[in-house]
Amino acid sequence: MKLKYQIIIDDIKSKILSGDYQVGEQIPTESILQEMYKVSRHTVRKAILELSNDGFLRSEKGSGTYVSNYYQLKGNGKSKRKTIGVITTYISDYIFPSIIRGIESRLNAEDYSLLLASTNNDVEQEKKALEMMLAFGVDGLIVEPTKSNLYNPNIAYYLAFKEQDVPFIMVNAYYEELEVPFFCLDDVKSSYLATNDLIAKGHTKIGLIAKMDDLQGKFRMKGYIKALGEAKLRFQAEHVYSFTTETKPDLKVKLKEFLHENMDGMTAIVCYNDEVALEVVNVCRKLNIAIPDQLSVIGQDNSYMAKNANIKLTTLTHPQEKMGHDAAEWIIRKLQGKKDLKNENYYQPELIQGETVKDLTEDAEGRFW
């Protein structure tokens, strides 16, 4: 449990970093802070002293306590070497090590430092990461948004970076409510290509597994729906299973239920990504559902998981390391004062044929399982 004075420090620091308290603004008096936080005067003074020592506040005798930006000046005076902050949802999982490797290789070439943080796709952890970056005084920021398909309560922090003229760019997704540069895969096209490949192979009952708290999931569902519509195939809600970051731990159990209820009607599934696709494959093995004879499965992202699996997964490409490299290049060029930089980039996916999709047009009996 946090000590009472630390709670005050964290709250006031958050208000300063998010812009609720502006530089030069007087903060509430000690007596008001006592009432706000239900603590003693000693606790308030201890918090103010620490915030002052860290450069967030300054006290004027007989006048009051004011917001200071000395914390920024202290950070900027440490070294002439520029530091780029990098915030991703995860660090060691899935495609994220490759993205980070791309960022790091480009920054190292220019002798830039990298300050890394992850959010575990949790907005509270994103808030802490953003506060760390602001307090440190990073020169630029590369962000993979957290729960990008939902309202983000940390928008004020991104606006604070804008107000301080700290350039930032988003990768993999972006916040639609912000006008911000971004480099993303064309996620609509990725699922569109996946669904079209199945349709071309004679599948008409195609399911979808989508993660819906991230923008990628929203766009990948859009591509799936677009392909069905163009082929004049009916969208069937019962063939769609959606999950979120919070419900992901239950995915294996839910997939068993989903497949058990829908196997009579589905011949194929487009999955949110390779991780989900391989989970489907594993569940099918336990349920004695043959892949691809009874169920065709397509992943997305061409991750290391797909490359190292004991079955060659049909999937789609993702730029991964190139995306990271290009985002770092954008930040470097922005800091160098380059104009007319490309602020939006959609990488085009390509289908990688594996052994998890059955071509029903080659089935002599035209049988649907």
CSV table of C-alpha atoms in Angstrom, one decimal:
chain,number,residue,atom,x,y,z
A,1,MET,CA,0.0,0.0,0.0
A,2,LYS,CA,1.3,3.5,-0.9
A,3,LEU,CA,2.2,5.9,1.9
A,4,LYS,CA,-0.2,8.9,2.2
A,5,TYR,CA,2.4,11.4,1.2
A,6,GLN,CA,3.3,9.3,-1.9
A,7,ILE,CA,-0.3,9.4,-3.0
A,8,ILE,CA,-0.3,13.2,-2.8
A,9,ILE,CA,3.0,13.3,-4.8
A,10,ASP,CA,1.7,11.0,-7.5
A,11,ASP,CA,-1.6,12.9,-7.8
A,12,ILE,CA,0.0,16.4,-8.0
A,13,LYS,CA,2.7,15.1,-10.4
A,14,SER,CA,0.0,13.7,-12.6
A,15,LYS,CA,-1.9,17.0,-12.6
A,16,ILE,CA,1.3,18.8,-13.6
A,17,LEU,CA,2.4,16.4,-16.3
A,18,SER,CA,-1.1,16.2,-17.9
A,19,GLY,CA,-1.4,20.0,-17.9
A,20,ASP,CA,-4.2,20.3,-15.2
A,21,TYR,CA,-1.7,22.4,-13.2
A,22,GLN,CA,0.2,24.8,-15.5
A,23,VAL,CA,3.8,26.0,-15.0
A,24,GLY,CA,3.7,29.1,-12.8
A,25,GLU,CA,0.2,28.3,-11.4
A,26,GLN,CA,-0.2,28.3,-7.7
A,27,ILE,CA,-1.3,25.0,-6.3
A,28,PRO,CA,-3.9,24.8,-3.4
A,29,THR,CA,-2.8,25.9,0.0
A,30,GLU,CA,-1.6,23.4,2.6
A,31,SER,CA,-4.9,23.6,4.5
A,32,ILE,CA,-6.9,22.9,1.3
A,33,LEU,CA,-4.6,20.0,0.4
A,34,GLN,CA,-5.1,18.6,3.9
A,35,GLU,CA,-8.8,18.6,3.4
A,36,MET,CA,-8.5,17.2,-0.2
A,37,TYR,CA,-6.4,14.2,0.8
A,38,LYS,CA,-7.6,13.9,4.4
A,39,VAL,CA,-4.1,14.0,5.8
A,40,SER,CA,-2.1,15.9,8.4
A,41,ARG,CA,-0.2,19.1,7.6
A,42,HIS,CA,3.1,17.2,8.2
A,43,THR,CA,2.1,14.8,5.4
A,44,VAL,CA,1.3,17.6,3.0
A,45,ARG,CA,4.6,19.4,3.7
A,46,LYS,CA,6.5,16.2,3.2
A,47,ALA,CA,4.9,15.7,-0.2
A,48,ILE,CA,5.5,19.3,-1.2
A,49,LEU,CA,9.2,19.1,-0.1
A,50,GLU,CA,9.8,16.0,-2.3
A,51,LEU,CA,8.0,17.5,-5.3
A,52,SER,CA,10.1,20.7,-4.9
A,53,ASN,CA,13.4,18.7,-4.6
A,54,ASP,CA,12.4,16.9,-7.9
A,55,GLY,CA,11.8,20.2,-9.6
A,56,PHE,CA,7.9,20.0,-9.9
A,57,LEU,CA,7.2,22.7,-7.4
A,58,ARG,CA,8.8,25.9,-6.0
A,59,SER,CA,7.8,27.7,-2.8
A,60,GLU,CA,7.8,31.4,-2.3
A,61,LYS,CA,7.9,32.5,1.3
A,62,GLY,CA,4.7,34.4,2.2
A,63,SER,CA,3.2,33.8,-1.2
A,64,GLY,CA,2.6,30.1,-1.7
A,65,THR,CA,3.7,27.1,-3.8
A,66,TYR,CA,3.8,27.2,-7.6
A,67,VAL,CA,4.3,24.7,-10.4
A,68,SER,CA,7.8,24.6,-11.7
A,69,ASN,CA,9.3,23.2,-14.9
A,70,TYR,CA,12.7,22.7,-13.3
A,71,TYR,CA,12.3,18.9,-13.6
A,72,GLN,CA,12.4,19.4,-17.4
A,73,LEU,CA,15.5,21.6,-17.3
A,74,LYS,CA,17.3,19.1,-15.0
A,75,GLY,CA,16.5,16.3,-17.4
A,76,ASN,CA,17.6,18.2,-20.5
A,77,GLY,CA,20.8,19.2,-18.9
A,78,LYS,CA,22.0,15.7,-18.1
A,79,SER,CA,23.3,14.9,-21.6
A,80,LYS,CA,23.5,16.2,-25.1
A,81,ARG,CA,22.6,12.8,-26.4
A,82,LYS,CA,19.0,12.7,-27.5
A,83,THR,CA,16.6,10.2,-25.9
A,84,ILE,CA,13.6,8.7,-27.6
A,85,GLY,CA,10.8,7.2,-25.5
A,86,VAL,CA,9.2,4.0,-26.8
A,87,ILE,CA,6.0,2.7,-25.3
A,88,THR,CA,4.5,-0.6,-26.5
A,89,THR,CA,1.7,-2.7,-25.2
A,90,TYR,CA,4.1,-5.6,-24.7
A,91,ILE,CA,7.9,-6.1,-24.9
A,92,SER,CA,8.8,-9.7,-25.0
A,93,ASP,CA,5.6,-11.2,-26.6
A,94,TYR,CA,4.5,-11.9,-30.1
A,95,ILE,CA,5.7,-9.4,-32.8
A,96,PHE,CA,6.8,-6.7,-30.4
A,97,PRO,CA,10.5,-7.7,-30.0
A,98,SER,CA,10.9,-7.4,-33.8
A,99,ILE,CA,9.3,-3.9,-33.8
A,100,ILE,CA,11.5,-2.8,-30.9
A,101,ARG,CA,14.6,-4.2,-32.6
A,102,GLY,CA,13.8,-2.1,-35.7
A,103,ILE,CA,13.5,1.0,-33.6
A,104,GLU,CA,16.7,0.3,-31.6
A,105,SER,CA,18.8,-0.4,-34.7
A,106,ARG,CA,17.9,2.9,-36.3
A,107,LEU,CA,18.3,4.9,-33.1
A,108,ASN,CA,21.7,3.3,-32.4
A,109,ALA,CA,22.9,4.3,-35.9
A,110,GLU,CA,22.4,8.0,-34.9
A,111,ASP,CA,23.7,7.5,-31.3
A,112,TYR,CA,20.3,8.2,-29.8
A,113,SER,CA,19.3,6.7,-26.5
A,114,LEU,CA,16.1,4.6,-26.0
A,115,LEU,CA,13.8,4.7,-23.0
A,116,LEU,CA,11.5,1.7,-23.1
A,117,ALA,CA,8.2,1.1,-21.3
A,118,SER,CA,5.3,-1.3,-21.7
A,119,THR,CA,1.6,-1.0,-20.8
A,120,ASN,CA,0.3,-4.6,-20.9
A,121,ASN,CA,-2.6,-2.9,-22.8
A,122,ASP,CA,-3.7,-1.3,-19.6
A,123,VAL,CA,-4.5,2.5,-19.6
A,124,GLU,CA,-3.3,3.0,-16.0
A,125,GLN,CA,0.1,1.5,-16.9
A,126,GLU,CA,0.1,3.7,-20.0
A,127,LYS,CA,-0.5,6.7,-17.8
A,128,LYS,CA,2.5,5.8,-15.7
A,129,ALA,CA,4.6,5.3,-18.8
A,130,LEU,CA,3.6,8.7,-20.3
A,131,GLU,CA,4.3,10.4,-17.0
A,132,MET,CA,7.8,8.8,-16.9
A,133,MET,CA,8.5,10.0,-20.4
A,134,LEU,CA,7.3,13.6,-19.6
A,135,ALA,CA,9.2,13.7,-16.4
A,136,PHE,CA,12.4,12.4,-18.0
A,137,GLY,CA,12.1,15.0,-20.8
A,138,VAL,CA,12.4,12.7,-23.8
A,139,ASP,CA,13.1,14.4,-27.1
A,140,GLY,CA,10.6,12.2,-29.1
A,141,LEU,CA,8.2,9.4,-28.6
A,142,ILE,CA,7.1,6.3,-30.4
A,143,VAL,CA,3.9,4.8,-29.1
A,144,GLU,CA,1.9,1.7,-29.7
A,145,PRO,CA,-1.5,2.8,-28.4
A,146,THR,CA,-3.3,1.0,-25.5
A,147,LYS,CA,-6.8,-0.3,-26.2
A,148,SER,CA,-6.9,1.9,-29.3
A,149,ASN,CA,-10.5,1.0,-30.1
A,150,LEU,CA,-11.8,2.4,-26.8
A,151,TYR,CA,-11.9,5.9,-25.4
A,152,ASN,CA,-8.5,6.7,-23.9
A,153,PRO,CA,-8.4,8.7,-20.6
A,154,ASN,CA,-4.8,9.6,-21.2
A,155,ILE,CA,-5.3,12.0,-24.1
A,156,ALA,CA,-4.2,15.0,-22.0
A,157,TYR,CA,-0.7,13.6,-21.8
A,158,TYR,CA,-0.4,13.3,-25.5
A,159,LEU,CA,-1.7,16.9,-25.8
A,160,ALA,CA,1.0,17.9,-23.3
A,161,PHE,CA,3.7,16.4,-25.6
A,162,LYS,CA,2.2,18.5,-28.5
A,163,GLU,CA,2.2,21.7,-26.3
A,164,GLN,CA,5.9,21.0,-25.5
A,165,ASP,CA,6.7,20.5,-29.2
A,166,VAL,CA,7.9,16.9,-28.5
A,167,PRO,CA,7.3,14.9,-31.7
A,168,PHE,CA,5.6,11.6,-31.4
A,169,ILE,CA,4.4,8.9,-33.8
A,170,MET,CA,2.1,5.9,-33.3
A,171,VAL,CA,2.7,2.4,-34.7
A,172,ASN,CA,0.3,-0.6,-35.2
A,173,ALA,CA,-2.7,1.6,-34.4
A,174,TYR,CA,-3.6,5.2,-33.4
A,175,TYR,CA,-6.2,7.1,-31.4
A,176,GLU,CA,-8.9,8.2,-33.8
A,177,GLU,CA,-9.7,11.2,-31.6
A,178,LEU,CA,-6.2,12.6,-32.0
A,179,GLU,CA,-4.6,14.0,-35.2
A,180,VAL,CA,-1.3,12.1,-34.9
A,181,PRO,CA,1.2,10.6,-37.4
A,182,PHE,CA,1.0,6.8,-37.6
A,183,PHE,CA,2.6,3.8,-39.4
A,184,CYS,CA,0.3,0.8,-39.5
A,185,LEU,CA,-0.4,-2.4,-41.4
A,186,ASP,CA,-3.5,-2.1,-43.6
A,187,ASP,CA,-5.5,-4.3,-41.2
A,188,VAL,CA,-8.7,-4.0,-43.3
A,189,LYS,CA,-6.9,-5.4,-46.3
A,190,SER,CA,-5.2,-8.1,-44.2
A,191,SER,CA,-8.5,-9.7,-43.2
A,192,TYR,CA,-10.0,-8.9,-46.6
A,193,LEU,CA,-7.3,-11.0,-48.3
A,194,ALA,CA,-7.6,-13.8,-45.7
A,195,THR,CA,-11.4,-14.0,-46.2
A,196,ASN,CA,-11.1,-13.7,-50.0
A,197,ASP,CA,-8.6,-16.6,-50.1
A,198,LEU,CA,-11.1,-18.8,-48.3
A,199,ILE,CA,-13.9,-17.7,-50.6
A,200,ALA,CA,-11.8,-18.4,-53.7
A,201,LYS,CA,-11.2,-21.9,-52.3
A,202,GLY,CA,-14.9,-22.6,-52.1
A,203,HIS,CA,-15.7,-21.7,-48.4
A,204,THR,CA,-19.0,-20.0,-47.8
A,205,LYS,CA,-19.4,-20.5,-44.1
A,206,ILE,CA,-16.5,-18.5,-42.7
A,207,GLY,CA,-16.1,-17.6,-39.0
A,208,LEU,CA,-14.1,-14.8,-37.4
A,209,ILE,CA,-12.3,-14.4,-34.1
A,210,ALA,CA,-11.7,-10.8,-33.3
A,211,LYS,CA,-10.1,-8.8,-30.5
A,212,MET,CA,-12.3,-5.8,-30.2
A,213,ASP,CA,-10.6,-3.4,-27.7
A,214,ASP,CA,-7.8,-2.7,-30.2
A,215,LEU,CA,-8.2,-0.8,-33.5
A,216,GLN,CA,-6.6,-3.6,-35.4
A,217,GLY,CA,-9.5,-5.9,-34.4
A,218,LYS,CA,-12.0,-3.4,-35.5
A,219,PHE,CA,-10.4,-3.0,-38.9
A,220,ARG,CA,-9.8,-6.7,-39.4
A,221,MET,CA,-13.4,-7.3,-38.8
A,222,LYS,CA,-14.2,-4.6,-41.4
A,223,GLY,CA,-12.1,-6.4,-43.9
A,224,TYR,CA,-13.8,-9.7,-43.2
A,225,ILE,CA,-17.3,-8.1,-43.6
A,226,LYS,CA,-16.2,-6.4,-46.8
A,227,ALA,CA,-15.0,-9.6,-48.4
A,228,LEU,CA,-18.3,-11.4,-47.4
A,229,GLY,CA,-20.3,-8.6,-48.8
A,230,GLU,CA,-18.5,-8.5,-52.2
A,231,ALA,CA,-19.0,-12.3,-52.5
A,232,LYS,CA,-22.7,-11.8,-51.6
A,233,LEU,CA,-22.3,-14.2,-48.6
A,234,ARG,CA,-24.4,-13.6,-45.5
A,235,PHE,CA,-22.8,-12.3,-42.4
A,236,GLN,CA,-23.7,-14.6,-39.6
A,237,ALA,CA,-23.3,-13.2,-36.1
A,238,GLU,CA,-23.1,-16.7,-34.5
A,239,HIS,CA,-19.9,-17.3,-36.5
A,240,VAL,CA,-18.1,-14.4,-34.9
A,241,TYR,CA,-16.4,-14.6,-31.5
A,242,SER,CA,-14.9,-11.5,-30.0
A,243,PHE,CA,-12.7,-11.1,-27.0
A,244,THR,CA,-10.7,-8.3,-25.2
A,245,THR,CA,-7.5,-8.0,-23.2
A,246,GLU,CA,-9.4,-8.9,-20.0
A,247,THR,CA,-11.2,-11.9,-21.4
A,248,LYS,CA,-8.2,-13.3,-23.3
A,249,PRO,CA,-7.2,-15.6,-20.4
A,250,ASP,CA,-10.5,-17.5,-21.0
A,251,LEU,CA,-9.9,-17.8,-24.7
A,252,LYS,CA,-9.1,-21.5,-24.7
A,253,VAL,CA,-12.3,-22.4,-22.9
A,254,LYS,CA,-14.4,-20.1,-25.0
A,255,LEU,CA,-12.9,-21.4,-28.2
A,256,LYS,CA,-14.0,-24.9,-27.2
A,257,GLU,CA,-17.5,-23.7,-26.7
A,258,PHE,CA,-17.5,-21.6,-29.9
A,259,LEU,CA,-16.2,-24.5,-32.1
A,260,HIS,CA,-18.6,-27.1,-30.4
A,261,GLU,CA,-21.6,-24.8,-31.2
A,262,ASN,CA,-20.6,-23.9,-34.8
A,263,MET,CA,-18.7,-26.8,-36.3
A,264,ASP,CA,-21.8,-28.0,-38.2
A,265,GLY,CA,-22.1,-24.7,-40.0
A,266,MET,CA,-18.5,-23.4,-40.4
A,267,THR,CA,-15.7,-24.7,-42.7
A,268,ALA,CA,-13.1,-22.0,-42.0
A,269,ILE,CA,-12.1,-19.3,-39.5
A,270,VAL,CA,-10.2,-16.0,-40.0
A,271,CYS,CA,-8.3,-15.3,-36.8
A,272,TYR,CA,-7.3,-12.0,-35.3
A,273,ASN,CA,-3.6,-13.0,-35.4
A,274,ASP,CA,-1.3,-16.0,-35.4
A,275,GLU,CA,-1.4,-16.5,-31.7
A,276,VAL,CA,-5.1,-16.9,-31.8
A,277,ALA,CA,-4.9,-19.1,-34.9
A,278,LEU,CA,-2.5,-21.5,-33.2
A,279,GLU,CA,-4.8,-21.6,-30.2
A,280,VAL,CA,-7.6,-22.6,-32.5
A,281,VAL,CA,-5.4,-25.3,-33.9
A,282,ASN,CA,-4.5,-26.6,-30.5
A,283,VAL,CA,-8.2,-26.7,-29.4
A,284,CYS,CA,-9.1,-28.5,-32.6
A,285,ARG,CA,-6.6,-31.2,-31.8
A,286,LYS,CA,-8.1,-31.8,-28.4
A,287,LEU,CA,-11.6,-31.9,-30.0
A,288,ASN,CA,-10.4,-34.2,-32.8
A,289,ILE,CA,-11.3,-31.6,-35.4
A,290,ALA,CA,-8.9,-32.2,-38.4
A,291,ILE,CA,-7.0,-29.1,-39.7
A,292,PRO,CA,-7.6,-28.3,-42.6
A,293,ASP,CA,-9.9,-31.2,-43.6
A,294,GLN,CA,-12.7,-30.3,-41.3
A,295,LEU,CA,-11.7,-26.7,-40.5
A,296,SER,CA,-9.5,-24.2,-42.4
A,297,VAL,CA,-7.6,-21.7,-40.3
A,298,ILE,CA,-5.9,-18.4,-41.3
A,299,GLY,CA,-3.8,-16.3,-38.9
A,300,GLN,CA,-2.3,-12.9,-39.5
A,301,ASP,CA,1.0,-11.1,-38.8
A,302,ASN,CA,3.5,-13.8,-39.9
A,303,SER,CA,4.9,-13.9,-36.4
A,304,TYR,CA,7.8,-16.0,-35.0
A,305,MET,CA,5.0,-18.2,-33.5
A,306,ALA,CA,3.7,-19.1,-37.0
A,307,LYS,CA,7.3,-19.7,-38.3
A,308,ASN,CA,8.2,-22.0,-35.4
A,309,ALA,CA,4.9,-23.9,-35.0
A,310,ASN,CA,4.7,-27.6,-35.8
A,311,ILE,CA,2.1,-26.9,-38.5
A,312,LYS,CA,2.7,-24.4,-41.3
A,313,LEU,CA,0.1,-21.8,-40.7
A,314,THR,CA,-1.5,-19.9,-43.5
A,315,THR,CA,-1.0,-16.2,-42.5
A,316,LEU,CA,-0.4,-12.7,-43.8
A,317,THR,CA,2.7,-10.5,-43.6
A,318,HIS,CA,3.3,-7.8,-41.1
A,319,PRO,CA,6.3,-5.3,-41.5
A,320,GLN,CA,7.4,-5.7,-37.8
A,321,GLU,CA,11.1,-4.7,-37.8
A,322,LYS,CA,10.6,-2.3,-40.8
A,323,MET,CA,7.7,-0.6,-39.1
A,324,GLY,CA,10.0,0.0,-36.1
A,325,HIS,CA,12.8,1.2,-38.3
A,326,ASP,CA,10.6,3.6,-40.2
A,327,ALA,CA,9.0,5.1,-37.1
A,328,ALA,CA,12.5,5.7,-35.6
A,329,GLU,CA,13.6,7.3,-39.0
A,330,TRP,CA,10.5,9.6,-38.9
A,331,ILE,CA,11.3,10.7,-35.3
A,332,ILE,CA,15.0,11.4,-36.2
A,333,ARG,CA,14.1,13.3,-39.4
A,334,LYS,CA,11.5,15.3,-37.4
A,335,LEU,CA,14.1,16.3,-34.8
A,336,GLN,CA,16.5,17.3,-37.5
A,337,GLY,CA,13.9,19.8,-38.7
A,338,LYS,CA,12.8,18.0,-41.9
A,339,LYS,CA,9.6,19.2,-43.4
A,340,ASP,CA,6.9,17.5,-45.4
A,341,LEU,CA,7.4,14.1,-43.7
A,342,LYS,CA,4.8,11.4,-44.5
A,343,ASN,CA,2.5,11.4,-41.5
A,344,GLU,CA,0.5,8.3,-42.5
A,345,ASN,CA,1.7,5.0,-43.8
A,346,TYR,CA,-0.2,1.8,-44.4
A,347,TYR,CA,2.0,-1.3,-45.1
A,348,GLN,CA,0.4,-3.7,-47.5
A,349,PRO,CA,0.0,-7.3,-46.4
A,350,GLU,CA,0.6,-10.3,-48.5
A,351,LEU,CA,-0.9,-13.8,-48.1
A,352,ILE,CA,1.6,-16.6,-47.1
A,353,GLN,CA,0.1,-20.0,-48.1
A,354,GLY,CA,0.6,-22.7,-45.5
A,355,GLU,CA,-1.1,-26.0,-44.8
A,356,THR,CA,-4.0,-25.0,-42.7
A,357,VAL,CA,-6.4,-24.1,-45.5
A,358,LYS,CA,-8.3,-26.7,-47.6
A,359,ASP,CA,-9.3,-25.9,-51.2
A,360,LEU,CA,-12.9,-27.2,-51.4
A,361,THR,CA,-12.9,-26.6,-55.1
A,362,GLU,CA,-10.5,-29.5,-55.5
A,363,ASP,CA,-12.8,-31.8,-53.4
A,364,ALA,CA,-14.3,-34.2,-55.9
A,365,GLU,CA,-17.4,-34.6,-53.7
A,366,GLY,CA,-17.7,-30.9,-52.9
A,367,ARG,CA,-18.3,-31.9,-49.4
A,368,PHE,CA,-18.8,-29.4,-46.6
A,369,TRP,CA,-17.9,-30.7,-43.2
